[in-house]
mmCIF file of C-alpha atoms in Angstrom:
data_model
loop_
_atom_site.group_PDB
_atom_site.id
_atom_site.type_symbol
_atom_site.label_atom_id
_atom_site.label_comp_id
_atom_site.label_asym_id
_atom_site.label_seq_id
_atom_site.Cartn_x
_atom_site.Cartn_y
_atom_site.Cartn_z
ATOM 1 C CA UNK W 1 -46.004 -67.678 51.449
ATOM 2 C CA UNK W 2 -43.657 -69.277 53.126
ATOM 3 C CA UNK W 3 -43.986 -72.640 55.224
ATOM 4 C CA UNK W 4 -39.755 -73.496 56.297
ATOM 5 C CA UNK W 5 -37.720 -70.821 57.001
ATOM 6 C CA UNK W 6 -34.346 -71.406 59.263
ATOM 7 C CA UNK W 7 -30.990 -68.751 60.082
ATOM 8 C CA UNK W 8 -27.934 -70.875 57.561
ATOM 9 C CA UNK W 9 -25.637 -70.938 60.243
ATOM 10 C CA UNK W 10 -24.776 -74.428 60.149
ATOM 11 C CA UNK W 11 -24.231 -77.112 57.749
ATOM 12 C CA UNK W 12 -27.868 -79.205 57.164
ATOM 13 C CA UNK W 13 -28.010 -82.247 58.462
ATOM 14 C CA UNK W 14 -29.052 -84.558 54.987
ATOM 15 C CA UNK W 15 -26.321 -82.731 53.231
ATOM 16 C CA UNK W 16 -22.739 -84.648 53.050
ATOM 17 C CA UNK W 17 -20.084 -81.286 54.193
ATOM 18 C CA UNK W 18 -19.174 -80.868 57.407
ATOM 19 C CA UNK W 19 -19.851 -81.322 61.012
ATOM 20 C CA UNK W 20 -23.051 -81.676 62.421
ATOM 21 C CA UNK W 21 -21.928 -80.787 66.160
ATOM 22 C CA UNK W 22 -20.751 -77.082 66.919
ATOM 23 C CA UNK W 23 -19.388 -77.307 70.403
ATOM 24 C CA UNK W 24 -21.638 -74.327 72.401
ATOM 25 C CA UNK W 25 -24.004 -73.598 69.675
ATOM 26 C CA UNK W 26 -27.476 -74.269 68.865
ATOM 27 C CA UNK W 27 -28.210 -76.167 65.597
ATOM 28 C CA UNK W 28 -29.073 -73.853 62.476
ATOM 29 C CA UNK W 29 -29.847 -75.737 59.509
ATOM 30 C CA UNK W 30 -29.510 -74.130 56.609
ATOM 31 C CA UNK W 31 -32.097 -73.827 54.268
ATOM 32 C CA UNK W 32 -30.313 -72.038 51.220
ATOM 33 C CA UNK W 33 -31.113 -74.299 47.966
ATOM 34 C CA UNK W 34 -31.413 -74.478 44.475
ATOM 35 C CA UNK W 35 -35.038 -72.468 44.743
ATOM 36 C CA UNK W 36 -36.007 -73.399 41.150
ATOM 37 C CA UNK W 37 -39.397 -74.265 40.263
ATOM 38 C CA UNK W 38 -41.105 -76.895 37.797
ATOM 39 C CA UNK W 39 -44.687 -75.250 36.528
ATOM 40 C CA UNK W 40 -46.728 -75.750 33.967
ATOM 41 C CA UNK W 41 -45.642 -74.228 30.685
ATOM 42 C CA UNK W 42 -42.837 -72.387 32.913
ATOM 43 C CA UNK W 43 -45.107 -69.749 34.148
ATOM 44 C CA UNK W 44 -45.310 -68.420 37.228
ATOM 45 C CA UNK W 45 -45.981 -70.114 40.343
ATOM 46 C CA UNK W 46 -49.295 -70.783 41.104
ATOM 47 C CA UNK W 47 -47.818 -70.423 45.021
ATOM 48 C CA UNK W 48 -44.588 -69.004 46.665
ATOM 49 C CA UNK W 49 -42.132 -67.286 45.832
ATOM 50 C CA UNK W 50 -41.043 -67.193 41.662
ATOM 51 C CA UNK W 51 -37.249 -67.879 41.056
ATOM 52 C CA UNK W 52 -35.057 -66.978 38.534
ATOM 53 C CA UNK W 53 -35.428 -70.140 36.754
ATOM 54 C CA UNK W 54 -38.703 -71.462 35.751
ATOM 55 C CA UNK W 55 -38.414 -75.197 34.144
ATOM 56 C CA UNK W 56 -41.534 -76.898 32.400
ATOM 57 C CA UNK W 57 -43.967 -79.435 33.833
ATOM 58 C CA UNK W 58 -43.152 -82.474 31.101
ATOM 59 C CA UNK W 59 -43.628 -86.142 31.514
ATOM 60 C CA UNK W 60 -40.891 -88.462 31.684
ATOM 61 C CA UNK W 61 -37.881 -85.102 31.389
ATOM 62 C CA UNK W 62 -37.234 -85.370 35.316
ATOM 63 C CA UNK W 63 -35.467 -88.190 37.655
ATOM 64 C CA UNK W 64 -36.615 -87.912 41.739
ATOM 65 C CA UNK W 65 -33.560 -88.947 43.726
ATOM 66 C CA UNK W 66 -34.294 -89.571 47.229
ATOM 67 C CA UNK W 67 -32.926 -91.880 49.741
ATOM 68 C CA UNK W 68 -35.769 -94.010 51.826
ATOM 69 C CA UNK W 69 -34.180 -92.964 54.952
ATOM 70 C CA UNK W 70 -34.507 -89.216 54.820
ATOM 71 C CA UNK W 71 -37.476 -87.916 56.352
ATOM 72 C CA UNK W 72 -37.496 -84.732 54.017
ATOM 73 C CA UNK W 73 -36.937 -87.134 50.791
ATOM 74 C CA UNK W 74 -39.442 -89.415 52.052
ATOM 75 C CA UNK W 75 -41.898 -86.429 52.423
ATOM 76 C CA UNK W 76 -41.531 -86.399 48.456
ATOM 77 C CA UNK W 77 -42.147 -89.846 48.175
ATOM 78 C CA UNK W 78 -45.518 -90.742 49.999
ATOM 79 C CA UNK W 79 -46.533 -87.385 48.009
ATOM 80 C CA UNK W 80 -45.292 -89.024 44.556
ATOM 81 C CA UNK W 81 -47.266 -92.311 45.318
ATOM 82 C CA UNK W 82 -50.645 -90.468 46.909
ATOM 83 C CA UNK W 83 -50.753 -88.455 43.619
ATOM 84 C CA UNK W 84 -49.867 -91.157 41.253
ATOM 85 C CA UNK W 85 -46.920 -89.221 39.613
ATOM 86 C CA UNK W 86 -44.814 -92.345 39.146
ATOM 87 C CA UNK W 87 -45.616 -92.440 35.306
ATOM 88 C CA UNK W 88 -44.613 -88.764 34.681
ATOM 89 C CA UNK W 89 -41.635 -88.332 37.442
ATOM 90 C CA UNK W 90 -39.138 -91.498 37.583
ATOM 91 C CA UNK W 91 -37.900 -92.104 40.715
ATOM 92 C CA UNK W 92 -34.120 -93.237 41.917
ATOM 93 C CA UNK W 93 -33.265 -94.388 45.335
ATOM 94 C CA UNK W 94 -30.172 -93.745 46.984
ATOM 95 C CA UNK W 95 -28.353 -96.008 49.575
ATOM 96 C CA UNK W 96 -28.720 -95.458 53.332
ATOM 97 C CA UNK W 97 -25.282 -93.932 53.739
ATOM 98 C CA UNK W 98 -22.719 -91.575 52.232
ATOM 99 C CA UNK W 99 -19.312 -89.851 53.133
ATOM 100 C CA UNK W 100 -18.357 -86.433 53.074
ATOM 101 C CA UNK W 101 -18.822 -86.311 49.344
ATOM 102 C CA UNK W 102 -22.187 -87.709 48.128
ATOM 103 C CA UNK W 103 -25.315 -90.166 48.144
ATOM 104 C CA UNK W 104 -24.343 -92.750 46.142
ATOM 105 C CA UNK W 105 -26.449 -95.498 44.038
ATOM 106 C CA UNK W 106 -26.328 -98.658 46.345
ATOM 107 C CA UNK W 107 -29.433 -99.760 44.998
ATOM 108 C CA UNK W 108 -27.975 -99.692 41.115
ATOM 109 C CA UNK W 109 -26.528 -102.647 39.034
ATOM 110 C CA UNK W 110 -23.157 -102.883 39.195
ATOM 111 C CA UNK W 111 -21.572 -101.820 35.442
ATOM 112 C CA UNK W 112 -18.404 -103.380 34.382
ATOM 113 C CA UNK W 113 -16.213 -101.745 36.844
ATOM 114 C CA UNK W 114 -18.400 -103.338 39.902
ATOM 115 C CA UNK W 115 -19.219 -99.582 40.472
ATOM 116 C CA UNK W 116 -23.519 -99.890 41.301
ATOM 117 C CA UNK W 117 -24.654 -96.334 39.269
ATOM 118 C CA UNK W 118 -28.309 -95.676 38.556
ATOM 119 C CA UNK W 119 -29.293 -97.237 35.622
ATOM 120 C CA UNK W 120 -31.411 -94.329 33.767
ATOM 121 C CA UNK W 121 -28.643 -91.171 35.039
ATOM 122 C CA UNK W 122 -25.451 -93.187 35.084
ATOM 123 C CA UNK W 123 -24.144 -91.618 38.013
ATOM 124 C CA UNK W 124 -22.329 -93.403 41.135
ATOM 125 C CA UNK W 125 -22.933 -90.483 43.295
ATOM 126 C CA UNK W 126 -25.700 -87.694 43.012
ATOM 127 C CA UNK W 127 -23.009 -85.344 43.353
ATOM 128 C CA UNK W 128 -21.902 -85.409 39.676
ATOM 129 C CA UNK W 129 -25.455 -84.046 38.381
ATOM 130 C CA UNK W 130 -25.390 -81.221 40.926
ATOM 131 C CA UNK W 131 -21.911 -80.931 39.433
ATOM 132 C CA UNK W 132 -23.033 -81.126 36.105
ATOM 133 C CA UNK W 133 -25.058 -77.503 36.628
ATOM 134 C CA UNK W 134 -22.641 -76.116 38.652
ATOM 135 C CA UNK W 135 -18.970 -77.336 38.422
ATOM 136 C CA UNK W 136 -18.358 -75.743 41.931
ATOM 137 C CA UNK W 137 -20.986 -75.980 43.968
ATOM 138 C CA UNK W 138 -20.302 -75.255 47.395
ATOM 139 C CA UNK W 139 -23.260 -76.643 49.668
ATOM 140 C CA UNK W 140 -24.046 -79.856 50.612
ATOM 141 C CA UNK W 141 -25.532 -82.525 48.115
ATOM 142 C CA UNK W 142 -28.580 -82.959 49.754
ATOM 143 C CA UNK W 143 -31.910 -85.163 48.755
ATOM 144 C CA UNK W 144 -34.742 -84.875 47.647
ATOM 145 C CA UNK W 145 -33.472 -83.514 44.259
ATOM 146 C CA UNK W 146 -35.037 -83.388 40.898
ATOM 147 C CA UNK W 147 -32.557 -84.340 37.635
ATOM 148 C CA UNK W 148 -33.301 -82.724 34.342
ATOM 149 C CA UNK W 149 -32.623 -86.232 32.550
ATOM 150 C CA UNK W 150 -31.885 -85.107 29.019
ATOM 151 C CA UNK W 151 -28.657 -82.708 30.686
ATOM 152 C CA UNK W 152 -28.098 -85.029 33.823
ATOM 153 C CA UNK W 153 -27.937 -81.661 36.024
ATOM 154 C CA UNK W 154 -29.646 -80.576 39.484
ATOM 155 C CA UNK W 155 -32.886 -78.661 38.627
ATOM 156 C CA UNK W 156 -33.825 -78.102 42.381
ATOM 157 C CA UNK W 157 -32.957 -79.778 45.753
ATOM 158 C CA UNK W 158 -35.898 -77.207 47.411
ATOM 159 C CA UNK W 159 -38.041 -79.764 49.635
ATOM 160 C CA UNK W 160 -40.449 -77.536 50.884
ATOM 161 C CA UNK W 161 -41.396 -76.771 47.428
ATOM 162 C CA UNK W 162 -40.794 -80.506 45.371
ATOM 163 C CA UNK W 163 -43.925 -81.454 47.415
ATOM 164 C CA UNK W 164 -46.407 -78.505 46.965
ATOM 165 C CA UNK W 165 -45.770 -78.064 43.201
ATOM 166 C CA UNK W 166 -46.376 -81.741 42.758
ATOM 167 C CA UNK W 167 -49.785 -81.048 44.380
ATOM 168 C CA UNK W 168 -50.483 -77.553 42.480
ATOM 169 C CA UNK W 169 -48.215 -77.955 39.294
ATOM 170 C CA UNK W 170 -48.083 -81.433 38.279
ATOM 171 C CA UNK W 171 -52.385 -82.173 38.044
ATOM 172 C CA UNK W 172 -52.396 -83.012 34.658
ATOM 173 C CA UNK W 173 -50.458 -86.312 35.225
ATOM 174 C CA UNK W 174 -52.340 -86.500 38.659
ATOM 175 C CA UNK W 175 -53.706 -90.315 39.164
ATOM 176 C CA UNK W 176 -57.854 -90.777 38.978
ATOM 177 C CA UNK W 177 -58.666 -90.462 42.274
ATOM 178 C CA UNK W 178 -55.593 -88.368 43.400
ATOM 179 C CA UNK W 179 -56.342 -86.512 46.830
ATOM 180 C CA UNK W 180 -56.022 -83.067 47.321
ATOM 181 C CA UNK W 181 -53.129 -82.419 49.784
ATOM 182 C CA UNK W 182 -53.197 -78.758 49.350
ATOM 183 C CA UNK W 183 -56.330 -77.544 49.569
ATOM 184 C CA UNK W 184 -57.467 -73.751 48.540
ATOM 185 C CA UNK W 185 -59.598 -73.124 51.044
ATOM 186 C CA UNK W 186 -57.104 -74.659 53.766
ATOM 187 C CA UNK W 187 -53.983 -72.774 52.381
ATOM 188 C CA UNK W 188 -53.360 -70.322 55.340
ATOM 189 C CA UNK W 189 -54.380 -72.417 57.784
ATOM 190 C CA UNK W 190 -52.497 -75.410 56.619
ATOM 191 C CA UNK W 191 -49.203 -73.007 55.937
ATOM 192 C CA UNK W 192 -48.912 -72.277 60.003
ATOM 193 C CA UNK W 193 -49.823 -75.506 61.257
ATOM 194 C CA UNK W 194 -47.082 -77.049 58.662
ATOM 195 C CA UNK W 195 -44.401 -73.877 59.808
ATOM 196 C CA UNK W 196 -44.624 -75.134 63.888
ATOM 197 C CA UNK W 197 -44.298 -78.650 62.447
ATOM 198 C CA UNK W 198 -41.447 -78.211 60.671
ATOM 199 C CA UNK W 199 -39.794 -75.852 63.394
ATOM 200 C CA UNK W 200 -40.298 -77.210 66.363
ATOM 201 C CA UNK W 201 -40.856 -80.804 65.800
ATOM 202 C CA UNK W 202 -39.205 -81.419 62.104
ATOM 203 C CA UNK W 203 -36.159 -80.020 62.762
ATOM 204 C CA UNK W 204 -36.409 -79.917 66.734
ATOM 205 C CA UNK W 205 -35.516 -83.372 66.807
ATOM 206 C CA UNK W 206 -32.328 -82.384 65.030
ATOM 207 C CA UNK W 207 -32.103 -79.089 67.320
ATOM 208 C CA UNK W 208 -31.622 -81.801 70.308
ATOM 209 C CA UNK W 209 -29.427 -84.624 68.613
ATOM 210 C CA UNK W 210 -27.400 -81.794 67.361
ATOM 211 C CA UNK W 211 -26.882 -79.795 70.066
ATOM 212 C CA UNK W 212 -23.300 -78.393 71.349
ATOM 213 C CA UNK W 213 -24.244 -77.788 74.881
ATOM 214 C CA UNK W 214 -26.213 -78.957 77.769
ATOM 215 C CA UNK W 215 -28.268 -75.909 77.829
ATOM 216 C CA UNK W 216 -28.988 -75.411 73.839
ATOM 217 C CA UNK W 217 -30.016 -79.545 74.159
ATOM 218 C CA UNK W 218 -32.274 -78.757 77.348
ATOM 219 C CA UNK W 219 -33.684 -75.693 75.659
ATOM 220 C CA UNK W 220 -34.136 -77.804 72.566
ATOM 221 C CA UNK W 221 -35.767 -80.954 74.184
ATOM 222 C CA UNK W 222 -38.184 -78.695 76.128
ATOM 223 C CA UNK W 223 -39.585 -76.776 72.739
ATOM 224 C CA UNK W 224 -39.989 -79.929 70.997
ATOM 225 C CA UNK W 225 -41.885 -82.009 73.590
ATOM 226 C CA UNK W 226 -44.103 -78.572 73.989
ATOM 227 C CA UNK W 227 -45.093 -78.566 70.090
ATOM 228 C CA UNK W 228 -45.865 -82.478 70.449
ATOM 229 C CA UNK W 229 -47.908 -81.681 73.334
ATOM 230 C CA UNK W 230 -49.660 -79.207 71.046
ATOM 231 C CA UNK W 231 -50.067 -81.370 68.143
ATOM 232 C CA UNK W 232 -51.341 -83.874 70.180
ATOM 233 C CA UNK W 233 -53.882 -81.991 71.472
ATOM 234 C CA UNK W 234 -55.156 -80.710 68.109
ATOM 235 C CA UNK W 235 -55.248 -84.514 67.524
ATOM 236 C CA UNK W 236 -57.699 -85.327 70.290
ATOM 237 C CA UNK W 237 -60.481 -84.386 68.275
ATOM 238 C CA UNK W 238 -59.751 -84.242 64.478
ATOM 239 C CA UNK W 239 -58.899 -87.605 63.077
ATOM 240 C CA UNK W 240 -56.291 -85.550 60.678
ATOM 241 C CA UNK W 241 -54.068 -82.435 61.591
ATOM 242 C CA UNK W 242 -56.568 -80.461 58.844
ATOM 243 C CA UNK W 243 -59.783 -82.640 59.901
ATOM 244 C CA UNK W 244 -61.583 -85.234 57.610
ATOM 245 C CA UNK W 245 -58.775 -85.712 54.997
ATOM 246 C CA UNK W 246 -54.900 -86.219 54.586
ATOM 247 C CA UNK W 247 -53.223 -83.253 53.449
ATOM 248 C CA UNK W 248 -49.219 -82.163 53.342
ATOM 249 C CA UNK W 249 -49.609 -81.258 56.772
ATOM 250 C CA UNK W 250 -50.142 -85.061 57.530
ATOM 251 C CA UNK W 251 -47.019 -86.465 55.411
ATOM 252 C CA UNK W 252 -44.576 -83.691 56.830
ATOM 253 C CA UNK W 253 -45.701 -84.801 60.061
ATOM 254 C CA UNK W 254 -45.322 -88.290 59.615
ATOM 255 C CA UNK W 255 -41.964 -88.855 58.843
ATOM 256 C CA UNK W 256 -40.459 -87.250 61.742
ATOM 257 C CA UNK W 257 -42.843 -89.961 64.165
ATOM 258 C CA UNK W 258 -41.944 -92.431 61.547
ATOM 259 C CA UNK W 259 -38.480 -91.969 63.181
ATOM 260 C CA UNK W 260 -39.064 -91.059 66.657
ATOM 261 C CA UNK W 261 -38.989 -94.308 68.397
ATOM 262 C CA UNK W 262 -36.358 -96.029 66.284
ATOM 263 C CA UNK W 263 -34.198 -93.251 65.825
ATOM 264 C CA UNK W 264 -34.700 -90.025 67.860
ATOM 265 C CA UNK W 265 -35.597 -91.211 70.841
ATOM 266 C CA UNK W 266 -32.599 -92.823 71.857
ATOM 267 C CA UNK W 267 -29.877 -91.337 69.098
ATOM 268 C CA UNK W 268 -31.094 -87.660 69.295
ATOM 269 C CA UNK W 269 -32.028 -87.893 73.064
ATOM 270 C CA UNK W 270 -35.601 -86.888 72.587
ATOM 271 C CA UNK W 271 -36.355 -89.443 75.129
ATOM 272 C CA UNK W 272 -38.904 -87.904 77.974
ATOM 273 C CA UNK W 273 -41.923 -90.431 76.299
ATOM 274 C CA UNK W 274 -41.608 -92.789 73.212
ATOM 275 C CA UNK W 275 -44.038 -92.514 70.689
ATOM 276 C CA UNK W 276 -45.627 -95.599 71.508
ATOM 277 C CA UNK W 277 -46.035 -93.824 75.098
ATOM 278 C CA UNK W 278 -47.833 -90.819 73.422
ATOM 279 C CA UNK W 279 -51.635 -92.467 73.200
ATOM 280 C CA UNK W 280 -53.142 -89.521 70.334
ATOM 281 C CA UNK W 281 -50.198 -89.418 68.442
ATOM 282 C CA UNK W 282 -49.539 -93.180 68.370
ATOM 283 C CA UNK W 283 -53.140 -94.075 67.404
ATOM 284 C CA UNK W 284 -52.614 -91.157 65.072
ATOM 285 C CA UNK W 285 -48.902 -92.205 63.577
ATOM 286 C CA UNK W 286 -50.170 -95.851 63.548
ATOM 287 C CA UNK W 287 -53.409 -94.482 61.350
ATOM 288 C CA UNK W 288 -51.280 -93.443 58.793
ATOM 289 C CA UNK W 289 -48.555 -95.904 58.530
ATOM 290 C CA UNK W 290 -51.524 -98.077 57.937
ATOM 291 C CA UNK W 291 -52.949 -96.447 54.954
ATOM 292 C CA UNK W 292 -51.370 -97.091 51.132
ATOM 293 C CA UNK W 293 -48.528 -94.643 50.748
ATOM 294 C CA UNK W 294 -47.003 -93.981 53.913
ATOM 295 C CA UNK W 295 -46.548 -97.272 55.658
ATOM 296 C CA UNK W 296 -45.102 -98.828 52.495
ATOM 297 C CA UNK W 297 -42.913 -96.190 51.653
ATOM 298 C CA UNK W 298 -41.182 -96.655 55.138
ATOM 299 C CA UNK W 299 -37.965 -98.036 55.180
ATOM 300 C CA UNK W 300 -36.636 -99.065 58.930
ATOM 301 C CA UNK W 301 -33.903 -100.381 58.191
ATOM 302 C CA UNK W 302 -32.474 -98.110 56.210
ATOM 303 C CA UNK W 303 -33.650 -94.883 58.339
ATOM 304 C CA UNK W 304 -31.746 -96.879 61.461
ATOM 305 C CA UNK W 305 -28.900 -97.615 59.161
ATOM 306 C CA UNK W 306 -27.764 -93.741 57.939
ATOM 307 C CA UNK W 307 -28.701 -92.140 61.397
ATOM 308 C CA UNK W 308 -26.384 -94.695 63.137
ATOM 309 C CA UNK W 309 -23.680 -95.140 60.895
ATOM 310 C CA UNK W 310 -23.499 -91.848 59.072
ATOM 311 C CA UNK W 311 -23.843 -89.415 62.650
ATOM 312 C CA UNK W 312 -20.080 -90.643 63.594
ATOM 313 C CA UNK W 313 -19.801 -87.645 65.634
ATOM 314 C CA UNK W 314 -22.637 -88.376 68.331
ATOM 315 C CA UNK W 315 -22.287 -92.444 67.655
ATOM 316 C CA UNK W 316 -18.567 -93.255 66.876
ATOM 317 C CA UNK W 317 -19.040 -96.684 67.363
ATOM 318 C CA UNK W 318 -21.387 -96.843 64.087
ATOM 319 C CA UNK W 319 -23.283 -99.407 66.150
ATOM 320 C CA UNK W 320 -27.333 -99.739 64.461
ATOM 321 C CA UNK W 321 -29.225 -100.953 67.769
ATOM 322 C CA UNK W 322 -30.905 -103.804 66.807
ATOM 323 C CA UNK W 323 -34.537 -102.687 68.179
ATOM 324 C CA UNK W 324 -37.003 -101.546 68.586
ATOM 325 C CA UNK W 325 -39.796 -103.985 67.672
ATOM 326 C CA UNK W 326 -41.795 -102.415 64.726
ATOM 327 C CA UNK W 327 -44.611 -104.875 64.692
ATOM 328 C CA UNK W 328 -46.611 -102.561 67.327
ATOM 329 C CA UNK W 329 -47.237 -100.497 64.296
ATOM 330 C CA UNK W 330 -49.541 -102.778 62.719
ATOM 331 C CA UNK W 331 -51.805 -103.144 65.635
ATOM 332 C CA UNK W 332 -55.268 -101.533 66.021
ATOM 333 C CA UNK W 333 -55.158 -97.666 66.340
ATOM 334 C CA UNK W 334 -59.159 -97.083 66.456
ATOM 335 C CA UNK W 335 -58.540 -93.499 64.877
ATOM 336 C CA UNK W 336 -61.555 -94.435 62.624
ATOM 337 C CA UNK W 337 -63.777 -93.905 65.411
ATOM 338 C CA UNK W 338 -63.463 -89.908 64.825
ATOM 339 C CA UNK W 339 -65.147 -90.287 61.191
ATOM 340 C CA UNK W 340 -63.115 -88.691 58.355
ATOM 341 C CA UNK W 341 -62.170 -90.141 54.922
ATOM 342 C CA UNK W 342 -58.592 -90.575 54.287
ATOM 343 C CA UNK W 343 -58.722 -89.688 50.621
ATOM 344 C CA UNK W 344 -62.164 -87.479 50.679
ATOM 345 C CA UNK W 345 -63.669 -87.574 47.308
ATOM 346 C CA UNK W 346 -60.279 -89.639 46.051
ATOM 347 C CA UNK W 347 -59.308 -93.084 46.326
ATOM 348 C CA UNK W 348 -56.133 -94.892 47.619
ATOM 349 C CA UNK W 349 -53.412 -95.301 45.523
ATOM 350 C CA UNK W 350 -53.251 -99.422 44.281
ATOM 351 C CA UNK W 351 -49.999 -101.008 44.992
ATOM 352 C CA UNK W 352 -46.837 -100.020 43.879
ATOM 353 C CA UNK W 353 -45.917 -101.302 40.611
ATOM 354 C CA UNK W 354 -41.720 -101.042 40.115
ATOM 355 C CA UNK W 355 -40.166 -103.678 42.313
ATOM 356 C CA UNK W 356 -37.028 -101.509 42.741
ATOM 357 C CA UNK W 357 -39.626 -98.967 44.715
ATOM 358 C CA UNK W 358 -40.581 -101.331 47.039
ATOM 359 C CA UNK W 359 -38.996 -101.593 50.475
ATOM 360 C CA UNK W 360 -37.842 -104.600 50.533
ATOM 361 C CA UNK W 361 -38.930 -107.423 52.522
ATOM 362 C CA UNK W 362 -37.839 -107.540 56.363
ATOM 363 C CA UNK W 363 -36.939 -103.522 56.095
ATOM 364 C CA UNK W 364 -40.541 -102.733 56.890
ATOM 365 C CA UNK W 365 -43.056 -103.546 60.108
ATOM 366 C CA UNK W 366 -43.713 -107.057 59.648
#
């Protein structure tokens, strides 16, 4: 199976190497990573593709890092929080920017050198545990990543995959309750509708913003407004892109409208209709920011902060635009009226216990 699939032609854009604009070309991101895989007992896959390297499912062994403001990390953690893994997987959250070289640990207490590091890795930048496995890697340092925490090395930077094996390989240290976000039954289905999303809206946001002429940006705009079109449609009469109940499909479509009107819109040039100008897919974005896990695992100010500052080479300045106003996504969104239960059999996760894994006050829609 597989759900993500891009032509590595170009440098990703949530790695730290290179430049994101290639004058005349069409962006490529590339999806080469480390494809290892965290199972129970090591076995096999229960889905995809098996790599070389199998590594156990084991409570408390691995460290998350992500970085609130990228969409693909914080795909991993609204799935985290929906399952209840934060007992068995610890998390660590990067700052909002980084240079050439790494993500570093903003969010860490300074050590005696006045150096913040994460306090459970010891690392300044994430780079030194991808180091730590490799001594020369040669691709960006990108996040999500998992950390095997007794070695301090990279076990696997694959997103796609981080999320569905959390779903299929970690349900022993699921949370009471726990939805399923990868259902059986839904598999195939679920694997195209999640392969457009991540095509032609996931990444053709970035397929825009990045583009190195006027006609790979036109070309680029026009897919991507066609697949919201789509999606919306699908929308009109399901209150969830599967029906009745959240699922993957939901969170990987979520973080890229999470961004749309603060970010993409105006940075990336995706600008033929905000969001907030898109009735289904507003009601529908405004649905989910609204239920426990996505809304409070949304971090404005630090997804305005790295788009603005870090993408130097379409905003030189390194000017963060003060708006939008985010308090629209509070408002009513009447998606209720379509039936569904969020959860289905499950429950909502309760709130989230770790102060340091809260967004912090003022960074979210209040």
């Amino acid at each position: 199976m597989t759900t993500e699939t891009s032509t590595p032609e170009q440098q990703d854009e949530h790695s730290t190497k290179g430049a994101y604009v290639e004058g005349g070309k069409e962006f490529n991101r590339d999806m080469n990573y480390i494809p290892d895989r965290i199972t129970r007992d090591a076995a096999p896959p229960q889905v995809g593709p098996t790599p070389e390297k199998l590594w156990p499912v084991e409570a408390d062994r691995y460290r998350l890092v992500v970085a609130w403001a990228c969409p693909w990390a914080n795909r991993a953690i609204i799935v985290r929080r929906l399952l209840g893994l934060e007992n068995a997987i610890s998390m660590a959250i990067a700052g909002p920017t980084h240079d050439k070289r790494s993500w570093t640990f903003d969010n860490g207490d300074p050590g005696a050198d006045g150096v913040p590091r994460d306090p459970v890795l010891g690392y300044e930048r994430l780079q030194e545990a991808y180091f730590a496995r490799y001594p020369d890697y040669p691709r960006g340092i990108t996040v999500p990543a998992i950390v095997d925490v007794p070695t301090k090395s990279v076990v696997t930077n694959d997103f796609p995959w981080i999320t569905l094996d959390f779903s299929t390989e970690w349900t022993q240290f699921h949370r009471d309750g726990a939805p399923d976000l990868y259902p059986e039954k839904l598999r195939d289905e679920m694997d195209e509708v999640m392969k457009l999303i991540f095509t032609e809206i996931n990444n053709g946001v970035y397929r825009s913003g990045f583009a190195g002429s006027q006609e790979a940006y036109e070309a680029a705009y026009d897919r991507l407004f066609a697949a919201l079109d789509k999606i919306s449609e699908r929308l009109e009469t399901r209150r969830y892109l599967m029906g009745d109940t959240i699922t993957e499909a939901d969170v990987r479509l979520f973080t890229t409208l999470a961004r749309f009107d603060p970010v993409y819109h105006g940075h990336f040039k995706t600008n033929r209709s905000k969001l907030s100008e898109m009735p289904t897919l507003w009601a529908y974005a405004r649905d989910l920011f609204q239920t426990p896990g996505f809304g409070d695992t949304t971090n404005f100010v630090d997804i305005k902060r790295h788009y603005y500052e870090v993408h130097t080479d379409i905003n030189p300045t390194g000017i963060v635009p003060k708006g939008p106003d985010l308090s629209n996504w509070l408002t009513p969104h009447h998606r209720e009226q379509l039936g569904g239960r969020p959860f289905g059999d499950g429950t909502p996760p309760g709130p989230i216990e770790r102060a340091d894994e809260r967004v912090p006050a003022g960074a979210g829609a209040e």
